[in-house]
Coordinates of C-alpha atoms in Angstrom, one line a residue:
M8 CA -31.5 -44.5 2.0
V9 CA -28.4 -43.7 4.1
I10 CA -26.5 -46.6 2.6
T11 CA -27.4 -45.5 -0.9
K12 CA -26.1 -41.9 -0.2
C13 CA -22.9 -43.3 1.3
W14 CA -22.4 -45.5 -1.7
Q15 CA -22.9 -42.6 -4.1
C16 CA -20.5 -40.4 -2.1
L17 CA -17.9 -43.2 -2.2
M18 CA -18.3 -43.7 -6.0
N19 CA -18.1 -39.9 -6.6
F20 CA -15.1 -39.4 -4.4
P21 CA -12.3 -40.3 -7.0
S22 CA -13.8 -37.9 -9.6
E23 CA -14.3 -35.1 -7.0
F24 CA -10.8 -35.6 -5.6
I25 CA -9.2 -35.4 -9.1
A26 CA -11.3 -32.3 -9.9
N27 CA -10.3 -30.6 -6.7
V28 CA -6.6 -31.4 -7.3
N29 CA -6.8 -30.0 -10.8
N30 CA -8.5 -26.8 -9.5
V31 CA -5.8 -26.3 -6.9
M32 CA -3.1 -26.8 -9.5
L33 CA -4.7 -24.2 -11.8
Q34 CA -4.8 -21.8 -8.9
L35 CA -1.2 -22.4 -8.0
N36 CA -0.2 -21.9 -11.7
K37 CA -2.2 -18.7 -11.9
L38 CA -0.6 -17.5 -8.6
G39 CA 2.9 -17.9 -10.0
K40 CA 2.0 -16.3 -13.4
D41 CA 0.4 -13.3 -11.7
D42 CA 3.6 -12.6 -9.7
P43 CA 6.6 -14.8 -10.3
R44 CA 8.3 -13.2 -7.3
R45 CA 6.1 -15.5 -5.1
V46 CA 7.9 -18.5 -6.5
I47 CA 11.3 -17.0 -5.8
H48 CA 10.2 -16.0 -2.3
S49 CA 9.2 -19.5 -1.5
L50 CA 12.7 -20.8 -2.6
K51 CA 14.4 -18.1 -0.6
V52 CA 12.6 -19.1 2.6
S53 CA 13.4 -22.7 2.0
L54 CA 17.1 -21.8 1.4
A55 CA 17.2 -19.7 4.7
I56 CA 15.8 -22.6 6.7
T57 CA 18.2 -25.0 5.1
L58 CA 21.1 -22.8 6.0
V59 CA 20.0 -22.3 9.6
S60 CA 19.5 -26.0 10.0
T61 CA 23.2 -26.5 10.0
F62 CA 23.0 -25.8 13.8
Y63 CA 21.7 -29.4 14.0
Y64 CA 23.6 -31.0 11.2
F65 CA 27.1 -30.0 12.4
K66 CA 28.1 -31.4 15.8
P67 CA 30.4 -28.5 16.8
L68 CA 27.5 -26.0 16.4
Y69 CA 25.0 -28.3 18.1
D70 CA 27.4 -28.8 21.0
S71 CA 27.8 -25.1 21.4
F72 CA 24.1 -24.2 21.4
G73 CA 22.3 -27.5 22.1
S74 CA 18.5 -27.4 21.9
S75 CA 18.6 -23.6 21.7
A76 CA 19.4 -24.0 18.0
M77 CA 15.7 -24.5 17.4
W78 CA 15.2 -20.8 18.1
A79 CA 17.2 -20.0 15.0
V80 CA 14.9 -22.1 12.8
I81 CA 11.8 -20.6 14.5
T82 CA 13.2 -17.1 13.9
V83 CA 13.7 -17.7 10.2
I84 CA 10.1 -19.1 9.8
V85 CA 8.6 -16.1 11.7
V86 CA 10.8 -13.3 10.3
S87 CA 10.8 -14.3 6.6
E88 CA 8.4 -12.0 4.7
F89 CA 7.8 -11.2 1.1
S90 CA 9.5 -7.8 0.9
V91 CA 12.9 -6.7 2.3
G92 CA 11.2 -4.0 4.4
A93 CA 8.9 -6.4 6.1
T94 CA 11.6 -8.9 6.8
L95 CA 14.1 -6.3 8.0
G96 CA 11.4 -4.7 10.2
K97 CA 10.5 -8.0 11.8
G98 CA 14.1 -9.1 12.1
L99 CA 15.1 -5.9 13.9
N100 CA 12.0 -5.9 16.1
R101 CA 12.7 -9.5 17.1
G102 CA 16.4 -9.0 17.6
F103 CA 16.3 -5.8 19.7
A104 CA 13.2 -7.0 21.7
T105 CA 14.9 -10.3 22.5
F106 CA 18.2 -8.7 23.6
L107 CA 16.5 -6.0 25.6
A108 CA 14.0 -8.4 27.3
G109 CA 16.9 -10.8 28.1
V110 CA 19.0 -8.1 29.7
L111 CA 16.0 -6.7 31.7
G112 CA 14.9 -10.2 32.6
L113 CA 18.3 -11.1 34.0
G114 CA 18.5 -7.8 35.8
S115 CA 15.1 -8.3 37.4
Y116 CA 16.1 -11.8 38.5
Y117 CA 19.3 -10.6 40.3
I118 CA 17.5 -7.7 41.9
V119 CA 14.8 -9.9 43.2
H120 CA 17.3 -12.5 44.4
L121 CA 19.3 -9.9 46.3
I122 CA 16.1 -8.4 47.9
S123 CA 14.6 -11.8 48.9
S124 CA 17.9 -13.0 50.4
G125 CA 17.2 -16.6 49.4
N126 CA 13.5 -16.6 50.6
T127 CA 11.8 -18.5 47.8
I128 CA 8.3 -17.4 48.8
M129 CA 9.3 -13.7 48.7
E130 CA 11.2 -14.2 45.5
S131 CA 8.2 -15.8 43.7
I132 CA 5.9 -12.9 44.9
L133 CA 8.3 -10.2 43.8
L134 CA 8.9 -11.9 40.4
G135 CA 5.1 -12.2 40.0
I136 CA 4.7 -8.5 40.7
I137 CA 7.4 -7.4 38.3
I138 CA 6.1 -9.6 35.5
F139 CA 2.6 -8.2 36.1
L140 CA 3.7 -4.6 36.0
A141 CA 6.0 -5.1 33.0
T142 CA 3.4 -7.0 31.0
A143 CA 0.7 -4.5 31.7
G144 CA 2.9 -1.6 30.8
V145 CA 4.1 -2.9 27.5
T146 CA 0.7 -4.2 26.5
Y147 CA -0.7 -0.7 27.2
I148 CA 2.0 0.8 25.1
R149 CA 1.0 -1.4 22.2
F150 CA -2.2 0.7 21.8
L151 CA -0.3 3.8 20.8
P152 CA -0.9 4.2 17.0
K153 CA 2.8 4.8 16.1
M154 CA 4.0 1.9 18.3
K155 CA 1.2 -0.3 16.8
A156 CA 2.2 0.5 13.3
R157 CA 6.0 -0.1 13.5
Y158 CA 6.9 -1.9 16.7
D159 CA 3.9 -4.1 17.6
Y160 CA 5.7 -7.3 16.8
G161 CA 8.8 -6.2 18.8
L162 CA 6.7 -5.4 21.9
L163 CA 5.0 -8.8 21.6
V164 CA 8.3 -10.5 21.5
F165 CA 9.5 -8.4 24.4
I166 CA 6.6 -9.6 26.6
L167 CA 7.2 -13.2 25.6
T168 CA 11.0 -13.2 26.1
Y169 CA 10.8 -11.2 29.4
C170 CA 8.3 -13.6 30.9
L171 CA 10.3 -16.6 29.8
V172 CA 13.5 -15.3 31.3
C173 CA 11.9 -14.2 34.6
V174 CA 9.8 -17.4 35.1
S175 CA 12.6 -19.8 34.1
S176 CA 15.1 -18.0 36.3
F177 CA 13.2 -19.1 39.3
R178 CA 14.0 -22.8 38.7
E179 CA 17.0 -22.7 36.4
H180 CA 20.4 -21.8 38.0
E181 CA 22.2 -21.6 34.6
I182 CA 19.9 -18.9 33.3
I183 CA 22.7 -16.7 31.9
D184 CA 24.1 -19.5 29.6
T185 CA 20.5 -20.4 28.5
A186 CA 19.6 -16.7 27.8
Q187 CA 22.9 -16.1 25.9
D188 CA 22.4 -19.2 23.7
R189 CA 18.8 -18.2 22.9
V190 CA 19.6 -14.6 22.1
T191 CA 22.6 -15.6 19.9
T192 CA 20.6 -18.2 17.9
I193 CA 17.7 -15.8 17.4
L194 CA 20.1 -13.0 16.2
V195 CA 21.8 -15.5 13.8
G196 CA 18.5 -16.7 12.5
G197 CA 17.3 -13.2 11.9
L198 CA 20.5 -12.2 10.2
I199 CA 20.5 -15.2 7.8
S200 CA 16.9 -14.4 6.9
V201 CA 17.6 -10.8 6.2
L202 CA 20.7 -11.4 4.2
V203 CA 19.0 -14.0 2.0
N204 CA 16.1 -11.7 1.4
I205 CA 18.3 -8.7 0.5
L206 CA 21.0 -10.5 -1.5
L207 CA 18.9 -12.9 -3.6
C208 CA 16.3 -11.2 -5.9
P209 CA 15.2 -8.6 -3.3
V210 CA 11.6 -7.4 -3.4
W211 CA 11.5 -3.8 -2.3
A212 CA 8.3 -2.5 -0.6
G213 CA 9.2 1.0 -1.7
C214 CA 9.0 0.1 -5.4
D215 CA 5.7 -1.8 -4.9
L216 CA 4.3 1.3 -3.1
Q217 CA 5.4 3.6 -5.9
N218 CA 3.9 1.3 -8.6
L219 CA 0.6 0.9 -6.6
V220 CA 0.1 4.6 -6.2
S221 CA 1.0 5.3 -9.8
N222 CA -1.3 2.5 -11.1
N223 CA -4.2 3.7 -9.0
I224 CA -4.0 7.2 -10.4
E225 CA -3.8 5.7 -13.9
K226 CA -7.0 3.7 -13.3
L227 CA -8.8 6.9 -12.4
S228 CA -7.6 8.6 -15.6
N229 CA -8.9 5.7 -17.7
F230 CA -12.4 6.3 -16.3
L231 CA -12.3 10.1 -16.8
E232 CA -11.0 9.9 -20.3
G233 CA -13.9 7.8 -21.4
F234 CA -16.6 9.2 -19.2
G235 CA -17.6 12.2 -21.3
D236 CA -18.0 10.2 -24.5
E237 CA -19.8 7.4 -22.7
Y238 CA -22.3 9.7 -20.8
F239 CA -23.1 11.9 -23.8
G240 CA -23.1 9.0 -26.3
T241 CA -20.7 10.7 -28.7
L242 CA -18.9 7.4 -29.6
E243 CA -20.3 4.3 -31.2
A244 CA -21.0 1.3 -29.0
G245 CA -18.1 -1.0 -28.5
K246 CA -15.4 1.6 -29.1
L247 CA -14.9 2.2 -25.3
N248 CA -13.2 -0.4 -23.1
K249 CA -15.8 -0.4 -20.3
S250 CA -13.9 -3.0 -18.2
L251 CA -10.9 -0.7 -18.3
M252 CA -13.1 2.2 -17.1
Q253 CA -14.3 0.1 -14.1
G254 CA -10.7 -0.4 -12.9
Y255 CA -11.1 2.6 -10.5
K256 CA -13.1 0.4 -8.1
S257 CA -9.9 -1.3 -6.8
V258 CA -8.6 2.1 -5.7
L259 CA -11.5 2.3 -3.2
N260 CA -10.1 -0.6 -1.1
S261 CA -6.4 0.0 -1.4
K262 CA -5.8 1.9 1.9
Q263 CA -4.7 -1.1 3.9
V264 CA -2.2 -2.2 1.3
E265 CA -0.7 1.3 1.0
D266 CA -0.4 1.7 4.7
N267 CA 1.4 -1.7 5.0
L268 CA 3.8 -0.9 2.2
T269 CA 4.5 2.5 3.6
N270 CA 5.4 1.0 7.0
F271 CA 7.6 -1.7 5.3
A272 CA 9.3 0.9 3.1
R273 CA 10.5 2.9 6.1
W274 CA 12.6 -0.1 7.2
E275 CA 14.4 -0.5 3.9
P276 CA 17.9 0.8 3.3
C277 CA 18.9 3.1 0.4
H278 CA 18.2 1.3 -2.9
G279 CA 17.8 2.3 -6.6
R280 CA 16.3 5.8 -6.9
F281 CA 15.2 5.8 -3.3
G282 CA 17.6 7.4 -0.9
Y283 CA 17.6 7.8 2.8
H284 CA 14.8 9.8 4.4
H285 CA 12.7 9.3 1.3
P286 CA 9.2 10.9 1.9
W287 CA 7.2 7.7 2.1
Q288 CA 4.5 9.5 4.1
Q289 CA 3.7 11.6 1.0
Y290 CA 2.7 8.5 -0.9
Q291 CA 0.1 7.8 1.8
K292 CA -1.2 11.4 1.4
I293 CA -1.4 10.9 -2.4
G294 CA -3.2 7.6 -1.9
N295 CA -5.8 9.3 0.3
L296 CA -6.4 12.0 -2.2
S297 CA -6.7 9.4 -5.0
R298 CA -9.4 7.6 -3.0
Q299 CA -11.3 10.8 -2.4
C300 CA -11.3 11.3 -6.2
A301 CA -12.3 7.7 -6.7
Y302 CA -15.4 8.2 -4.5
R303 CA -16.5 11.1 -6.7
I304 CA -15.8 9.0 -9.8
D305 CA -17.9 6.2 -8.3
A306 CA -20.8 8.6 -8.0
L307 CA -20.3 9.6 -11.6
N308 CA -20.3 5.9 -12.6
G309 CA -23.9 5.6 -11.2
F310 CA -25.1 8.0 -14.0
L311 CA -23.7 6.0 -16.9
N312 CA -26.4 3.4 -16.7
N313 CA -29.2 5.9 -16.3
F314 CA -28.3 8.6 -18.9
T315 CA -31.1 7.6 -21.2
K316 CA -33.7 8.9 -18.7
T317 CA -32.4 12.4 -19.4
P318 CA -33.3 13.7 -22.9
K319 CA -30.4 14.2 -25.2
E320 CA -31.3 17.8 -25.9
I321 CA -30.9 18.7 -22.3
R322 CA -27.6 16.9 -21.9
S323 CA -26.2 18.5 -25.1
K324 CA -26.5 22.0 -23.5
I325 CA -23.4 21.3 -21.3
Q326 CA -21.9 18.5 -23.4
E327 CA -18.8 20.4 -24.7
P328 CA -17.4 21.7 -21.4
C329 CA -18.2 18.4 -19.6
I330 CA -16.5 16.3 -22.2
Q331 CA -13.4 18.6 -22.2
M332 CA -13.2 18.6 -18.4
S333 CA -13.4 14.9 -18.4
I334 CA -10.7 14.5 -21.0
E335 CA -8.3 17.1 -19.5
T336 CA -8.6 15.8 -16.0
G337 CA -8.0 12.3 -17.3
K338 CA -4.8 13.5 -19.1
A339 CA -3.7 15.3 -15.9
L340 CA -4.1 12.1 -13.9
K341 CA -2.2 10.2 -16.6
Q342 CA 0.7 12.7 -16.4
L343 CA 0.7 12.4 -12.6
A344 CA 1.0 8.6 -12.9
I345 CA 3.9 9.1 -15.2
S346 CA 5.5 11.6 -12.9
I347 CA 5.4 9.3 -9.9
H348 CA 6.6 6.3 -11.9
K349 CA 9.5 8.1 -13.6
M350 CA 10.1 10.4 -10.7
I351 CA 10.0 13.6 -12.7
P352 CA 8.2 16.9 -11.8
P353 CA 4.5 17.0 -12.8
I354 CA 4.8 19.9 -15.2
A355 CA 2.5 18.6 -17.9
A356 CA -0.2 17.7 -15.4
K357 CA -0.4 21.4 -14.3
T358 CA -1.1 22.5 -17.8
H359 CA -4.0 20.0 -18.2
I360 CA -5.5 20.9 -14.8
T361 CA -5.3 24.6 -15.7
T362 CA -7.2 23.9 -18.9
S363 CA -9.8 21.9 -17.1
K364 CA -10.3 24.7 -14.6
I365 CA -11.0 27.1 -17.5
Y366 CA -13.7 24.7 -18.8
A367 CA -15.0 24.4 -15.3
T368 CA -15.4 28.2 -15.2
N369 CA -17.3 28.2 -18.5
L370 CA -19.5 25.4 -17.1
K371 CA -20.4 27.4 -14.0
S372 CA -21.3 30.4 -16.2
M373 CA -23.5 28.2 -18.3
I374 CA -25.3 26.8 -15.3
K375 CA -26.0 30.2 -13.8
T376 CA -27.5 31.5 -17.1
K377 CA -31.1 31.1 -18.2
L378 CA -30.1 27.9 -20.1
W379 CA -32.7 25.8 -18.2
E380 CA -35.8 27.8 -18.9
D381 CA -38.9 25.9 -20.1
T382 CA -37.4 22.6 -19.0
N383 CA -38.6 20.0 -16.5
L384 CA -36.5 20.3 -13.3
F385 CA -36.7 16.5 -12.7
E386 CA -35.0 16.0 -16.1
V387 CA -32.4 18.7 -15.4
G388 CA -31.5 17.4 -12.0
P389 CA -29.3 14.5 -13.1
V390 CA -27.4 16.6 -15.6
V391 CA -26.7 19.3 -13.1
T392 CA -25.6 16.7 -10.6
V393 CA -23.1 15.2 -13.1
A394 CA -21.8 18.7 -13.8
S395 CA -21.4 19.4 -10.1
L396 CA -19.5 16.1 -9.6
L397 CA -17.2 16.9 -12.5
L398 CA -16.4 20.3 -10.8
D399 CA -15.7 18.4 -7.6
V400 CA -13.4 16.1 -9.5
V401 CA -11.4 19.0 -10.9
C402 CA -10.9 20.4 -7.4
S403 CA -9.9 17.0 -6.1
I404 CA -7.4 16.5 -8.9
E405 CA -6.0 20.0 -8.3
K406 CA -5.2 18.9 -4.7
L407 CA -3.7 15.7 -6.1
V408 CA -1.4 17.7 -8.4
E409 CA -0.2 19.9 -5.5
S410 CA 0.5 16.8 -3.4
V411 CA 2.5 15.2 -6.2
Q412 CA 4.4 18.5 -6.6
E413 CA 5.2 18.4 -2.9
L414 CA 6.5 14.8 -3.3
S415 CA 8.6 16.0 -6.3
T416 CA 10.1 18.7 -4.1
L417 CA 10.8 16.5 -1.1
A418 CA 12.2 13.6 -3.1
K419 CA 14.1 16.0 -5.5
F420 CA 12.6 14.6 -8.7
K421 CA 14.7 15.6 -11.7
N422 CA 13.2 16.3 -15.2
K423 CA 15.0 14.2 -17.7
E424 CA 13.5 16.2 -20.6
N425 CA 14.7 19.5 -22.1
N426 CA 14.7 22.6 -20.0
I427 CA 11.9 24.1 -22.0
A428 CA 8.7 22.1 -22.3
V429 CA 6.4 23.5 -25.0
E430 CA 2.9 22.2 -25.4
D431 CA 1.9 21.6 -29.0
Q432 CA -0.5 24.1 -30.6
K433 CA -3.5 23.6 -28.4
E434 CA -6.7 25.7 -28.0
V435 CA -7.6 26.8 -24.5
P436 CA -11.0 28.4 -24.0
Q437 CA -11.4 31.7 -22.2
P438 CA -13.3 32.1 -18.9
C439 CA -15.7 34.5 -20.5
C440 CA -18.2 33.4 -23.1
N441 CA -17.2 36.0 -25.7
S442 CA -13.8 34.5 -26.5
S443 CA -11.9 36.4 -29.2
G444 CA -10.0 33.4 -30.4
P445 CA -7.8 30.5 -29.5
Q446 CA -4.6 30.8 -27.4
H447 CA -1.6 28.6 -27.1
V448 CA 0.0 27.6 -23.8
I449 CA 3.7 27.5 -23.6
T450 CA 5.2 26.3 -20.3
I451 CA 8.7 27.4 -19.6
V452 CA 10.5 25.5 -17.0
P453 CA 13.2 27.4 -15.0
E454 CA 16.6 25.7 -15.1
D455 CA 16.9 25.6 -11.3
I456 CA 13.7 23.5 -11.1
V457 CA 14.8 21.1 -13.7
Q458 CA 18.1 20.5 -12.1

């Protein structure tokens, strides 16, 4: 039995090996097609390592630095990241931490050497105490949230370098030359890695953050624009792109990516439309508000598959305001996404959110009336819940509009359109039920805001 199974495994090995290789090749091909920048990044890292390897290839350089040249290669491998911000952050952390730890390590060695007066036992005890205190202190500092977010790698390198310098100084008498060579090669390796990353097809974390936040808001708008028709069944089956509506689910798990991109973007120099002191923190705030809205949308999504349990005549009582609220909030989100992407003030989004608030007022008035008399409360419950969730969505998006407006002010977004933005002839319902007729909204943008 065992021999038979081993024989079968041996016979199936070639076919399984070929299938696995083909699967890996397909995944690699898909990886490159999804984001061609990954292929370019791989070539940039290989180029940086090739350049820094000249420390070994050219004898004058090797004679100057010796085996310490390996630290330049290690630095390039460790520091090279996908985006400019990540590479620059790691490079600066490693460079400053190495330099500071080297200086403090040498200083500690000379102080201990003077105090001990040549007594090796006392010298080893004092070095041990200093290393213990320094390591404990820096490790404790790593728990601070701000230090953890931006300088954790630098603190880790500081501990490593400081301990290496202090410990090796006990046996090595040429510690200054060794420390100087290592610090120099590490700085050169980090500089080469940063320059290659910036000068050759740079990938900016700030641009990725802007696109991520903008795309997330657009995914929310895709759901809301189709929710009303999907829930109330006003469109024929197949006309709505349900897979597009479900795109909001990726927004729920985007916090970690946004936080990382925000941290990397802070390290990046001025580039493109992003100047110094760009309000990157505001993108985090917008992302958090987008996720709050996504959670409410996720709750609404739960009613799409169960709407048939509620009679159509009950749903039709609040159909008009709910559909209009869904459409207007979707349009508001769409305009917010455009505003963030094009870096223009969210003027059109304010108009849509104002319209949705008017429909929300009408919906509240309808719910408070005797509209639900002679109806089963168990049948009314889901409909009222949907209406309540839509009202929460309107409030959530209103906060999102305010946050984007704050970003527009801080980042000094400029409107590239005309100074006067006029909405086309569009009916806006009145808060009261006895509306005398349609009105038209005209939004006049002051010249000082546009400029």
